[in-house]
Short mmCIF file of C-alpha atoms in Angstrom, two decimals:
data_model
loop_
_atom_site.label_atom_id
_atom_site.label_comp_id
_atom_site.label_asym_id
_atom_site.label_seq_id
_atom_site.Cartn_x
_atom_site.Cartn_y
_atom_site.Cartn_z
CA UNK A 22 -80.89 -10.24 -3.48
CA UNK A 23 -78.61 -12.68 -1.72
CA UNK A 24 -79.95 -16.13 -0.93
CA UNK A 25 -77.45 -18.39 0.81
CA UNK A 26 -77.57 -21.68 2.65
CA UNK A 27 -75.35 -24.21 4.37
CA UNK A 28 -76.15 -27.86 3.66
CA UNK A 29 -74.88 -29.65 6.76
CA UNK A 30 -74.09 -33.32 6.06
CA UNK A 31 -72.20 -36.16 7.68
CA UNK A 32 -72.62 -39.55 9.33
CA UNK A 33 -74.92 -40.09 12.28
CA UNK A 34 -73.46 -38.81 15.54
CA UNK A 35 -70.94 -36.52 13.85
CA UNK A 36 -72.34 -33.41 15.56
CA UNK A 37 -74.45 -31.95 12.74
CA UNK A 38 -77.25 -30.67 15.00
CA UNK A 39 -74.72 -29.22 17.45
CA UNK A 40 -72.92 -27.58 14.53
CA UNK A 41 -76.19 -26.03 13.34
CA UNK A 42 -77.03 -24.76 16.82
CA UNK A 43 -73.53 -23.28 17.16
CA UNK A 44 -73.84 -21.51 13.80
CA UNK A 45 -77.28 -20.19 14.78
CA UNK A 46 -75.96 -18.82 18.07
CA UNK A 47 -72.96 -17.19 16.40
CA UNK A 48 -75.06 -15.64 13.63
CA UNK A 49 -77.49 -14.18 16.10
CA UNK A 50 -74.63 -12.82 18.22
CA UNK A 51 -73.12 -11.09 15.18
CA UNK A 52 -76.42 -9.66 13.96
CA UNK A 53 -76.86 -11.97 10.98
CA UNK A 54 -80.41 -13.10 10.33
CA UNK A 55 -80.31 -16.91 10.11
CA UNK A 56 -82.96 -19.62 9.99
CA UNK A 57 -82.73 -23.32 10.74
CA UNK A 58 -84.17 -25.74 8.18
CA UNK A 59 -84.69 -29.35 9.21
CA UNK A 60 -84.62 -31.99 6.47
CA UNK A 61 -84.34 -34.94 8.86
CA UNK A 62 -87.76 -36.60 9.23
CA UNK A 63 -86.47 -38.62 12.19
CA UNK A 64 -85.23 -35.64 14.24
CA UNK A 65 -86.68 -35.20 17.71
CA UNK A 66 -84.99 -32.40 19.62
CA UNK A 67 -83.56 -29.04 18.53
CA UNK A 68 -81.90 -26.28 20.52
CA UNK A 69 -83.48 -23.84 18.05
CA UNK A 70 -86.98 -24.44 16.70
CA UNK A 71 -86.69 -25.00 12.92
CA UNK A 72 -88.25 -22.30 10.78
CA UNK A 73 -88.85 -24.89 8.05
CA UNK A 74 -89.41 -28.50 9.13
CA UNK A 75 -89.85 -31.53 6.87
CA UNK A 76 -91.81 -33.18 9.68
CA UNK A 77 -94.70 -30.90 8.76
CA UNK A 78 -94.75 -32.70 5.42
CA UNK A 79 -93.82 -36.26 6.43
CA UNK A 80 -92.29 -38.07 9.41
CA UNK A 81 -90.27 -41.25 9.60
CA UNK A 82 -92.49 -42.62 12.35
CA UNK A 83 -95.59 -42.40 10.15
CA UNK A 84 -93.82 -44.08 7.23
CA UNK A 85 -92.60 -46.95 9.40
CA UNK A 86 -96.06 -47.50 10.87
CA UNK A 87 -98.09 -47.23 7.66
CA UNK A 88 -95.72 -48.90 5.18
CA UNK A 89 -93.93 -51.23 7.60
CA UNK A 90 -90.51 -49.95 6.50
CA UNK A 91 -87.34 -50.08 8.51
CA UNK A 92 -85.56 -46.87 9.58
CA UNK A 93 -83.16 -46.78 6.62
CA UNK A 94 -85.74 -47.54 3.94
CA UNK A 95 -88.22 -45.22 5.62
CA UNK A 96 -85.73 -42.35 5.60
CA UNK A 97 -85.03 -42.78 1.90
CA UNK A 98 -88.80 -42.89 1.24
CA UNK A 99 -89.26 -39.63 3.17
CA UNK A 100 -86.61 -37.82 1.12
CA UNK A 101 -88.02 -39.19 -2.14
CA UNK A 102 -91.44 -37.97 -0.99
CA UNK A 103 -89.88 -34.53 -0.48
CA UNK A 104 -88.53 -34.57 -4.03
CA UNK A 105 -91.94 -35.48 -5.37
CA UNK A 106 -93.38 -32.56 -3.41
CA UNK A 107 -90.52 -30.13 -3.93
CA UNK A 108 -93.04 -27.32 -4.45
CA UNK A 109 -93.68 -27.45 -0.70
CA UNK A 110 -90.04 -26.64 0.03
CA UNK A 111 -90.02 -23.90 -2.59
CA UNK A 112 -93.05 -22.25 -1.01
CA UNK A 113 -91.50 -22.46 2.46
CA UNK A 114 -88.18 -20.98 1.32
CA UNK A 115 -89.81 -18.38 -0.91
CA UNK A 116 -90.40 -16.03 2.02
CA UNK A 117 -86.69 -15.64 2.76
CA UNK A 118 -85.25 -13.36 0.09
CA UNK A 119 -81.97 -12.35 1.70
CA UNK A 120 -81.74 -14.44 4.84
CA UNK A 121 -79.18 -17.09 5.71
CA UNK A 122 -80.44 -20.69 5.87
CA UNK A 123 -78.73 -23.49 7.79
CA UNK A 124 -80.07 -26.84 6.56
CA UNK A 125 -79.71 -29.79 8.92
CA UNK A 126 -79.68 -32.99 6.83
CA UNK A 127 -80.16 -36.66 7.80
CA UNK A 128 -77.19 -38.73 8.91
CA UNK A 129 -77.60 -41.52 6.35
CA UNK A 130 -74.44 -41.53 4.23
CA UNK A 131 -76.18 -43.21 1.28
CA UNK A 132 -78.17 -40.04 0.64
CA UNK A 133 -74.94 -38.23 -0.33
CA UNK A 134 -72.80 -41.01 -1.80
CA UNK A 135 -75.13 -43.58 -3.41
CA UNK A 136 -78.52 -42.03 -4.13
CA UNK A 137 -78.98 -38.81 -6.15
CA UNK A 138 -81.57 -37.50 -3.67
CA UNK A 139 -79.58 -34.73 -1.99
CA UNK A 140 -77.99 -33.80 -5.30
CA UNK A 141 -81.45 -33.21 -6.74
CA UNK A 142 -82.32 -31.11 -3.68
CA UNK A 143 -79.22 -29.00 -4.37
CA UNK A 144 -80.22 -28.64 -8.02
CA UNK A 145 -83.63 -27.38 -6.92
CA UNK A 146 -82.06 -24.90 -4.51
CA UNK A 147 -79.78 -23.63 -7.27
CA UNK A 148 -82.77 -23.12 -9.56
CA UNK A 149 -84.27 -20.93 -6.84
CA UNK A 150 -81.16 -18.70 -7.02
CA UNK A 151 -79.64 -19.92 -3.77
CA UNK A 152 -75.89 -20.05 -3.20
CA UNK A 153 -75.08 -23.35 -1.52
CA UNK A 154 -72.11 -24.58 0.47
CA UNK A 155 -71.93 -28.20 1.53
CA UNK A 156 -70.57 -28.72 5.04
CA UNK A 157 -69.45 -32.29 5.73
CA UNK A 158 -68.97 -33.03 9.43
CA UNK A 159 -66.65 -35.74 10.70
CA UNK A 160 -66.12 -36.15 14.42
CA UNK A 161 -62.65 -36.04 15.92
CA UNK A 162 -63.08 -39.50 17.48
CA UNK A 163 -62.49 -40.98 14.02
CA UNK A 164 -58.78 -40.25 14.34
CA UNK A 165 -58.49 -42.89 17.06
CA UNK A 166 -58.85 -45.57 14.38
CA UNK A 167 -56.91 -44.90 11.18
CA UNK A 168 -58.98 -47.25 9.04
CA UNK A 169 -62.20 -45.70 10.34
CA UNK A 170 -60.77 -42.25 9.70
CA UNK A 171 -59.94 -43.03 6.08
CA UNK A 172 -63.41 -44.46 5.54
CA UNK A 173 -64.65 -41.04 6.66
CA UNK A 174 -62.21 -39.34 4.27
CA UNK A 175 -63.46 -41.47 1.37
CA UNK A 176 -67.11 -40.78 2.22
CA UNK A 177 -66.38 -37.04 2.35
CA UNK A 178 -64.63 -37.27 -1.02
CA UNK A 179 -67.56 -39.23 -2.47
CA UNK A 180 -70.00 -36.58 -1.24
CA UNK A 181 -67.86 -33.82 -2.77
CA UNK A 182 -67.75 -35.58 -6.14
CA UNK A 183 -71.45 -36.49 -6.21
CA UNK A 184 -72.92 -33.25 -4.88
CA UNK A 185 -70.90 -30.92 -7.15
CA UNK A 186 -71.30 -27.86 -4.92
CA UNK A 187 -68.78 -25.71 -3.01
CA UNK A 188 -67.69 -27.87 -0.11
CA UNK A 189 -66.08 -27.44 3.32
CA UNK A 190 -65.11 -30.39 5.51
CA UNK A 191 -65.21 -29.79 9.26
CA UNK A 192 -63.60 -31.87 12.00
CA UNK A 193 -66.11 -31.52 14.84
CA UNK A 194 -65.85 -32.12 18.60
CA UNK A 195 -62.30 -30.78 18.76
CA UNK A 196 -63.06 -29.59 22.29
CA UNK A 197 -62.58 -33.27 23.23
CA UNK A 198 -59.01 -33.27 21.90
CA UNK A 199 -56.12 -31.84 23.87
CA UNK A 200 -53.66 -29.66 21.96
CA UNK A 201 -53.65 -26.41 19.99
CA UNK A 202 -56.94 -27.27 18.29
CA UNK A 203 -58.85 -28.35 21.37
CA UNK A 204 -59.11 -27.39 25.00
CA UNK A 205 -55.78 -28.20 26.59
CA UNK A 206 -56.21 -28.90 30.27
CA UNK A 207 -54.71 -26.20 32.42
CA UNK A 208 -52.32 -26.89 35.25
CA UNK A 209 -54.74 -25.45 37.79
CA UNK A 210 -57.32 -28.08 36.82
CA UNK A 211 -55.37 -31.09 38.09
CA UNK A 212 -57.55 -33.12 40.45
CA UNK A 213 -56.19 -33.76 43.91
CA UNK A 214 -52.98 -31.85 43.25
CA UNK A 215 -51.13 -30.82 46.38
CA UNK A 216 -49.77 -27.27 46.30
CA UNK A 217 -46.68 -28.41 48.21
CA UNK A 218 -45.78 -31.14 45.75
CA UNK A 219 -43.82 -28.90 43.35
CA UNK A 220 -41.76 -31.70 41.91
CA UNK A 221 -44.80 -33.64 40.76
CA UNK A 222 -46.30 -30.44 39.36
CA UNK A 223 -43.22 -29.72 37.24
CA UNK A 224 -43.05 -33.32 35.99
CA UNK A 225 -46.74 -33.30 35.11
CA UNK A 226 -46.39 -29.94 33.33
CA UNK A 227 -43.42 -31.12 31.25
CA UNK A 228 -45.28 -34.28 30.26
CA UNK A 229 -48.33 -32.27 29.25
CA UNK A 230 -46.27 -29.90 27.09
CA UNK A 231 -44.66 -32.87 25.33
CA UNK A 232 -48.05 -34.48 24.76
CA UNK A 233 -49.39 -31.19 23.44
CA UNK A 234 -46.58 -30.84 20.89
CA UNK A 235 -46.99 -34.45 19.79
CA UNK A 236 -50.77 -34.05 19.50
CA UNK A 237 -50.38 -30.93 17.37
CA UNK A 238 -48.00 -32.61 14.95
CA UNK A 239 -50.20 -35.68 14.65
CA UNK A 240 -53.37 -33.65 14.20
CA UNK A 241 -51.89 -31.90 11.19
CA UNK A 242 -51.68 -35.28 9.45
CA UNK A 243 -55.41 -35.82 10.03
CA UNK A 244 -56.64 -32.32 9.20
CA UNK A 245 -54.81 -32.52 5.87
CA UNK A 246 -55.09 -36.30 5.30
CA UNK A 247 -51.69 -37.93 5.05
CA UNK A 248 -52.01 -41.09 2.89
CA UNK A 249 -48.99 -42.54 4.66
CA UNK A 250 -51.12 -43.01 7.78
CA UNK A 251 -52.97 -45.94 6.27
CA UNK A 252 -49.74 -47.28 4.77
CA UNK A 253 -48.17 -47.25 8.24
CA UNK A 254 -51.21 -49.02 9.66
CA UNK A 255 -51.03 -51.67 6.94
CA UNK A 256 -47.32 -52.22 7.67
CA UNK A 257 -48.06 -52.80 11.37
CA UNK A 258 -50.79 -55.30 10.57
CA UNK A 259 -48.54 -57.08 8.11
CA UNK A 260 -45.81 -57.46 10.71
CA UNK A 261 -48.27 -58.92 13.22
CA UNK A 262 -49.78 -61.39 10.76
CA UNK A 263 -48.13 -63.93 8.52
CA UNK A 264 -47.99 -63.03 4.84
CA UNK A 265 -50.72 -64.75 2.85
CA UNK A 266 -52.52 -64.32 -0.46
CA UNK A 267 -55.39 -62.61 1.36
CA UNK A 268 -53.12 -60.16 3.19
CA UNK A 269 -51.38 -59.31 -0.08
CA UNK A 270 -54.75 -58.51 -1.65
CA UNK A 271 -55.59 -56.17 1.23
CA UNK A 272 -52.15 -54.59 0.90
CA UNK A 273 -52.88 -53.88 -2.76
CA UNK A 274 -56.27 -52.41 -1.75
CA UNK A 275 -54.63 -50.13 0.80
CA UNK A 276 -52.13 -48.95 -1.79
CA UNK A 277 -55.00 -48.22 -4.20
CA UNK A 278 -56.80 -46.18 -1.52
CA UNK A 279 -53.62 -44.25 -0.76
CA UNK A 280 -53.16 -43.54 -4.47
CA UNK A 281 -56.79 -42.42 -4.84
CA UNK A 282 -56.59 -39.97 -1.95
CA UNK A 283 -53.23 -38.66 -3.14
CA UNK A 284 -54.35 -38.26 -6.76
CA UNK A 285 -57.53 -36.34 -5.96
CA UNK A 286 -56.03 -34.33 -3.08
CA UNK A 287 -59.48 -32.82 -2.46
CA UNK A 288 -60.21 -33.49 1.20
CA UNK A 289 -58.95 -31.36 4.05
CA UNK A 290 -60.61 -30.58 7.37
CA UNK A 291 -61.10 -27.41 9.37
CA UNK A 292 -61.07 -28.03 13.14
CA UNK A 293 -64.11 -26.80 15.05
CA UNK A 294 -64.05 -26.22 18.78
CA UNK A 295 -67.53 -24.97 19.70
CA UNK A 296 -66.24 -23.54 22.98
CA UNK A 297 -63.86 -21.21 21.12
CA UNK A 298 -65.48 -18.21 19.40
CA UNK A 299 -62.44 -17.71 17.16
CA UNK A 300 -62.73 -21.29 15.93
CA UNK A 301 -66.44 -20.87 15.17
CA UNK A 302 -65.82 -17.57 13.38
CA UNK A 303 -63.04 -19.11 11.28
CA UNK A 304 -65.26 -21.99 10.16
CA UNK A 305 -68.13 -19.63 9.33
CA UNK A 306 -65.87 -17.25 7.38
CA UNK A 307 -64.47 -20.20 5.39
CA UNK A 308 -68.00 -21.31 4.49
CA UNK A 309 -68.98 -17.73 3.58
CA UNK A 310 -65.94 -17.40 1.34
CA UNK A 311 -66.72 -20.71 -0.40
CA UNK A 312 -70.16 -19.50 -1.51
CA UNK A 313 -69.20 -15.79 -1.80
CA UNK A 314 -71.59 -14.68 0.90
CA UNK A 315 -72.12 -10.94 1.14
CA UNK A 316 -71.05 -9.96 -2.38
CA UNK A 317 -74.61 -9.44 -3.63
CA UNK A 318 -76.28 -8.36 -0.39
CA UNK A 319 -78.00 -5.00 -0.40
CA UNK A 320 -77.34 -2.68 2.55
CA UNK A 321 -80.28 -2.16 4.88
CA UNK A 322 -80.90 -0.59 8.24
CA UNK A 323 -81.38 -2.95 11.17
CA UNK A 324 -84.94 -3.12 12.41
CA UNK A 325 -84.40 -4.91 15.67
CA UNK A 326 -81.45 -3.15 17.27
CA UNK A 327 -81.62 -2.90 21.04
CA UNK A 328 -81.95 0.64 22.29
CA UNK A 329 -79.89 1.53 25.34
CA UNK A 330 -80.88 4.31 27.69
#
């Protein structure tokens, strides 16, 4: 029997919960039976009610009140408490023999890069005969700052190395980016545009087409990380600042980062525009392919098909 799950990871605010809700909606629309699993003890609101919820076992609020922990220490305590009571999770998951689980994880990067907590959760899931695919979400706003973007690339690479599971990196919130991968603004959407001002319309259209082509070319360098981006950024900073021993050290660090990314060549991102069904389907099919979803599923007749008169 096929047991599959997505382990949705990423920094806080990267769109993990929105990603999970989008996957749930798409799975339901395509007739796939999916369930949402919440492993974030600090979560408050969900578009879909979780079928399995860690808050039934422990909550961050209770830990902070009773043990006087801060939010970060309390979150780590909650996940360690889950590991110590992993039988609870096994019992909850045991009822889903051939369903598809989407696991929404906390947004604390240390859980994937520094502590072995989530790795041990994955080991437990594997022992329960579950096929796992890690989904690392990074929001598109990171590309506005090259240094911030490469910190995200390095954290994704660290998660891939530490987790040791099939992995897909997703660039979320692409609906906020104009170009081929986002929602390019249509000519008819211009605010306050006068129908009689044809000259301004043509000039605005030409400028938008040029911006679109430039955006598409630049986005390719971020979806498949180009190490030269950080080298270019370092060159600009070096020109603006006088050369010193400290700047030379940072230049050597940047070169080491570039070499690391280039040597491993592991990280690439799939753009996700949640307003585009084709984009959602492409991301889901990539995840399915990574964990070989469907190869061991047994055919069965649907039991909840809508009957039309």
